[in-house]
Amino acid sequence: DIQMTQSPSTLSASVGDRVTITCRASQNINRWLAWYQQKPGKAPKLLISQASSLESGVPSRFSGSGSGTEFSFTISSLQPDDFATYYCQQYNTYSTFGQGTKVEIK
Amino acid sequence: EVQLVESGGDLVQPGGSLRLSCAASGFTFSDYWMHWVRQAPGKGLVWVSRINSDESITSYADSVKGRFTISRDNAKNTLYLQMNSLRAEDTAVFYCARSTGASFFHHWGPGTLVTVSS
């Protein structure tokens, strides 16, 4: 099974900050990686697929990069609506989620 | 508009059974793979199972293999998850999700809560 290690688990930041989350796969997943945002009591929302492809309607301050086993997700300027939990997901072999990163207000 | 709505969540005793449903609308259901993902209270997302468009391929997480069965009725635009031998650790919100092929999940339902407790 492919394991996804996401870090950090919690991130404290202020509005306007640049924040980066990393995700490491236990084996090569090429670029078969997605990023989701989840707010309390809500279903996850797809932000990025294929490591760096931004979904339609998602603000350009969100971006993703990486391939193979190392990936990153960046919010260039944190906005009030961005405080949430973010998950990476590999879909190279079945599906595995990272443990999640809670972005909280500093 | 794509809509997925889960139902069937309930309080059930350990060892019991439950069947979840996911009603789909706003798209051609029979064209898409479907998945179940769960989230225990305060915990992260865990993929549970998937089924391809014509039911010829099903897959399960090791934690539910042999206990859960995924199925679909394309005529009724509905996805199912039959859950048997339920354990306390199966307590979670269960989401259904849609993917194009065996890929990422573009659409999710709001979830249904399953509580396993005596």
CSV table of C-alpha atoms in Angstrom, one decimal:
chain,number,residue,atom,x,y,z
A,1,ASP,CA,0.0,0.0,0.0
A,2,ILE,CA,1.1,3.6,-0.7
A,3,GLN,CA,1.5,5.7,2.4
A,4,MET,CA,1.2,9.5,2.3
A,5,THR,CA,3.0,11.6,4.9
A,6,GLN,CA,1.8,15.1,5.1
A,7,SER,CA,3.4,17.9,7.1
A,8,PRO,CA,2.9,19.9,9.2
A,9,SER,CA,-0.2,18.6,11.0
A,10,THR,CA,-1.0,22.1,12.2
A,11,LEU,CA,0.1,25.4,10.8
A,12,SER,CA,-0.5,28.8,12.5
A,13,ALA,CA,-0.5,31.7,10.2
A,14,SER,CA,-1.8,35.2,9.6
A,15,VAL,CA,-3.8,36.7,6.8
A,16,GLY,CA,-1.5,37.6,4.0
A,17,ASP,CA,1.1,35.0,4.9
A,18,ARG,CA,2.5,32.5,2.4
A,19,VAL,CA,2.0,29.0,3.6
A,20,THR,CA,3.3,25.7,2.2
A,21,ILE,CA,2.3,22.1,3.0
A,22,THR,CA,4.3,19.1,1.9
A,23,CYS,CA,3.2,15.6,1.1
A,24,ARG,CA,5.6,12.6,0.6
A,25,ALA,CA,4.6,9.3,-1.0
A,26,SER,CA,6.1,6.0,0.1
A,27,GLN,CA,6.7,5.2,-3.6
A,28,ASN,CA,6.6,6.8,-6.9
A,29,ILE,CA,3.1,8.1,-7.8
A,30,ASN,CA,4.2,10.2,-10.9
A,31,ARG,CA,1.9,13.2,-10.7
A,32,TRP,CA,-1.2,11.4,-9.6
A,33,LEU,CA,-1.8,13.7,-6.6
A,34,ALA,CA,-4.7,15.9,-5.6
A,35,TRP,CA,-5.3,18.5,-2.9
A,36,TYR,CA,-8.5,19.1,-1.0
A,37,GLN,CA,-9.8,21.8,1.4
A,38,GLN,CA,-12.2,20.8,4.1
A,39,LYS,CA,-14.1,23.0,6.5
A,40,PRO,CA,-15.8,21.8,9.7
A,41,GLY,CA,-19.0,19.8,9.1
A,42,LYS,CA,-18.5,20.0,5.3
A,43,ALA,CA,-17.4,17.6,2.6
A,44,PRO,CA,-13.9,18.1,1.1
A,45,LYS,CA,-13.6,20.4,-1.9
A,46,LEU,CA,-11.2,19.5,-4.7
A,47,LEU,CA,-8.6,22.3,-5.3
A,48,ILE,CA,-5.8,20.7,-7.4
A,49,SER,CA,-5.5,17.5,-9.4
A,50,GLN,CA,-2.5,16.0,-11.2
A,51,ALA,CA,-0.2,17.7,-8.7
A,52,SER,CA,-0.5,21.2,-10.2
A,53,SER,CA,-3.7,21.5,-12.2
A,54,LEU,CA,-6.0,24.1,-10.6
A,55,GLU,CA,-9.7,23.3,-10.6
A,56,SER,CA,-12.0,25.7,-12.4
A,57,GLY,CA,-13.1,28.5,-10.0
A,58,VAL,CA,-10.3,27.9,-7.5
A,59,PRO,CA,-8.4,31.2,-6.8
A,60,SER,CA,-5.0,31.5,-8.3
A,61,ARG,CA,-3.4,32.0,-4.8
A,62,PHE,CA,-3.5,28.2,-4.5
A,63,SER,CA,-0.9,26.2,-6.3
A,64,GLY,CA,0.7,22.8,-6.3
A,65,SER,CA,3.9,21.3,-7.5
A,66,GLY,CA,6.0,18.1,-7.4
A,67,SER,CA,6.3,14.7,-8.9
A,68,GLY,CA,7.4,11.2,-8.0
A,69,THR,CA,7.4,11.1,-4.2
A,70,GLU,CA,7.7,14.8,-3.1
A,71,PHE,CA,4.9,17.3,-3.5
A,72,SER,CA,4.0,20.7,-2.1
A,73,PHE,CA,0.9,22.9,-1.9
A,74,THR,CA,1.1,26.6,-1.4
A,75,ILE,CA,-1.2,29.4,-0.6
A,76,SER,CA,0.5,32.6,-1.7
A,77,SER,CA,-1.4,35.1,0.4
A,78,LEU,CA,-3.6,33.5,3.1
A,79,GLN,CA,-7.2,34.9,3.1
A,80,PRO,CA,-9.8,34.6,5.9
A,81,ASP,CA,-11.7,32.0,4.0
A,82,ASP,CA,-8.6,29.8,3.7
A,83,PHE,CA,-8.5,28.7,7.3
A,84,ALA,CA,-9.4,25.1,7.0
A,85,THR,CA,-7.9,21.6,6.9
A,86,TYR,CA,-6.1,20.5,3.7
A,87,TYR,CA,-5.5,16.9,2.5
A,88,CYS,CA,-3.3,15.4,-0.2
A,89,GLN,CA,-4.5,12.3,-1.9
A,90,GLN,CA,-2.6,9.9,-4.2
A,91,TYR,CA,-4.6,8.1,-6.9
A,92,ASN,CA,-1.8,6.2,-8.6
A,93,THR,CA,-2.8,3.0,-6.9
A,94,TYR,CA,-6.2,2.9,-5.3
A,95,SER,CA,-6.4,5.9,-3.1
A,96,THR,CA,-4.7,7.2,0.0
A,97,PHE,CA,-5.1,10.5,1.9
A,98,GLY,CA,-2.5,12.3,3.9
A,99,GLN,CA,-3.2,12.9,7.6
A,100,GLY,CA,-4.3,16.5,6.9
A,101,THR,CA,-3.0,19.9,7.8
A,102,LYS,CA,-5.1,22.3,9.8
A,103,VAL,CA,-4.4,25.9,8.9
A,104,GLU,CA,-5.4,28.0,11.9
A,105,ILE,CA,-5.3,31.7,12.7
A,106,LYS,CA,-2.1,32.8,14.5
B,1,GLU,CA,-25.8,20.4,-11.3
B,2,VAL,CA,-24.1,17.3,-9.9
B,3,GLN,CA,-25.7,16.2,-6.7
B,4,LEU,CA,-24.8,13.2,-4.4
B,5,VAL,CA,-26.8,12.6,-1.3
B,6,GLU,CA,-26.0,9.8,1.1
B,7,SER,CA,-28.6,8.2,3.4
B,8,GLY,CA,-28.8,5.2,5.7
B,9,GLY,CA,-26.5,6.3,8.5
B,10,ASP,CA,-27.7,5.2,12.0
B,11,LEU,CA,-26.7,4.0,15.4
B,12,VAL,CA,-26.0,0.3,15.3
B,13,GLN,CA,-24.7,-2.2,17.8
B,14,PRO,CA,-21.3,-3.9,17.3
B,15,GLY,CA,-21.6,-6.9,15.1
B,16,GLY,CA,-24.6,-5.4,13.3
B,17,SER,CA,-25.2,-4.5,9.7
B,18,LEU,CA,-26.2,-1.3,7.8
B,19,ARG,CA,-26.7,-0.4,4.2
B,20,LEU,CA,-25.8,3.1,3.0
B,21,SER,CA,-27.2,4.6,-0.2
B,22,CYS,CA,-26.0,7.5,-2.3
B,23,ALA,CA,-28.5,9.0,-4.7
B,24,ALA,CA,-26.9,10.7,-7.7
B,25,SER,CA,-28.4,13.3,-10.0
B,26,GLY,CA,-27.3,15.9,-12.5
B,27,PHE,CA,-25.0,13.7,-14.5
B,28,THR,CA,-25.0,10.3,-16.4
B,29,PHE,CA,-24.4,8.1,-13.4
B,30,SER,CA,-23.4,5.0,-15.4
B,31,ASP,CA,-20.4,6.9,-16.9
B,32,TYR,CA,-18.5,7.4,-13.7
B,33,TRP,CA,-16.6,5.4,-11.1
B,34,MET,CA,-17.9,5.9,-7.6
B,35,HIS,CA,-16.3,5.7,-4.2
B,36,TRP,CA,-16.9,5.6,-0.4
B,37,VAL,CA,-14.7,7.6,1.9
B,38,ARG,CA,-15.0,7.8,5.6
B,39,GLN,CA,-14.0,10.2,8.4
B,40,ALA,CA,-14.0,9.2,12.0
B,41,PRO,CA,-14.9,12.0,14.4
B,42,GLY,CA,-12.0,14.5,14.6
B,43,LYS,CA,-9.9,12.4,12.3
B,44,GLY,CA,-8.7,12.4,8.7
B,45,LEU,CA,-10.2,11.1,5.4
B,46,VAL,CA,-9.9,7.4,4.7
B,47,TRP,CA,-10.8,5.8,1.4
B,48,VAL,CA,-13.0,2.8,1.8
B,49,SER,CA,-14.1,1.4,-1.5
B,50,ARG,CA,-14.6,2.0,-5.2
B,51,ILE,CA,-16.6,0.6,-8.1
B,52,ASN,CA,-16.3,1.2,-11.8
B,53,SER,CA,-19.1,2.2,-14.1
B,54,ASP,CA,-20.3,-1.3,-15.0
B,55,GLU,CA,-19.6,-3.0,-11.6
B,56,SER,CA,-16.9,-5.2,-13.1
B,57,ILE,CA,-14.2,-3.7,-10.8
B,58,THR,CA,-14.5,-3.3,-7.1
B,59,SER,CA,-11.8,-2.5,-4.6
B,60,TYR,CA,-11.7,-2.2,-0.8
B,61,ALA,CA,-9.4,-0.9,1.9
B,62,ASP,CA,-7.8,-3.7,4.0
B,63,SER,CA,-9.7,-2.5,7.0
B,64,VAL,CA,-13.1,-3.3,5.5
B,65,LYS,CA,-12.3,-6.2,3.1
B,66,GLY,CA,-14.6,-9.1,3.7
B,67,ARG,CA,-17.1,-7.0,5.7
B,68,PHE,CA,-18.2,-4.3,3.4
B,69,THR,CA,-19.6,-4.7,-0.2
B,70,ILE,CA,-20.0,-1.9,-2.7
B,71,SER,CA,-22.5,-2.0,-5.4
B,72,ARG,CA,-24.5,0.2,-7.7
B,73,ASP,CA,-27.8,0.3,-9.6
B,74,ASN,CA,-27.3,2.4,-12.7
B,75,ALA,CA,-31.0,2.3,-13.5
B,76,LYS,CA,-31.8,3.9,-10.2
B,77,ASN,CA,-28.7,6.2,-10.2
B,78,THR,CA,-27.8,4.9,-6.8
B,79,LEU,CA,-24.6,3.7,-5.1
B,80,TYR,CA,-24.7,1.3,-2.1
B,81,LEU,CA,-22.4,0.2,0.7
B,82,GLN,CA,-23.4,-2.9,2.6
B,83,MET,CA,-21.6,-3.0,5.9
B,84,ASN,CA,-21.6,-6.1,8.0
B,85,SER,CA,-19.8,-7.1,11.2
B,86,LEU,CA,-19.6,-3.5,12.2
B,87,ARG,CA,-17.1,-2.5,14.8
B,88,ALA,CA,-16.7,0.6,17.1
B,89,GLU,CA,-13.8,1.8,14.9
B,90,ASP,CA,-16.2,2.0,11.9
B,91,THR,CA,-17.9,5.0,13.5
B,92,ALA,CA,-17.5,7.8,11.0
B,93,VAL,CA,-19.2,10.1,8.6
B,94,PHE,CA,-19.4,8.2,5.2
B,95,TYR,CA,-19.1,10.2,2.0
B,96,CYS,CA,-19.8,9.1,-1.5
B,97,ALA,CA,-17.7,10.6,-4.2
B,98,ARG,CA,-17.5,10.6,-8.0
B,99,SER,CA,-14.4,10.3,-10.1
B,100,THR,CA,-13.7,10.2,-13.8
B,101,GLY,CA,-12.0,6.8,-14.1
B,102,ALA,CA,-10.0,5.6,-11.1
B,103,SER,CA,-8.8,9.1,-10.2
B,104,PHE,CA,-9.4,12.0,-7.9
B,105,PHE,CA,-12.8,12.9,-6.5
B,106,HIS,CA,-14.4,15.9,-8.2
B,107,HIS,CA,-17.7,15.7,-6.4
B,108,TRP,CA,-18.7,14.7,-2.9
B,109,GLY,CA,-22.0,14.2,-1.0
B,110,PRO,CA,-22.6,15.9,2.3
B,111,GLY,CA,-22.0,12.6,4.2
B,112,THR,CA,-24.1,10.3,6.5
B,113,LEU,CA,-23.1,9.4,10.1
B,114,VAL,CA,-22.7,5.8,11.1
B,115,THR,CA,-22.3,5.2,14.9
B,116,VAL,CA,-21.4,1.8,16.1
B,117,SER,CA,-22.0,1.5,19.8
B,118,SER,CA,-23.8,-0.6,22.4
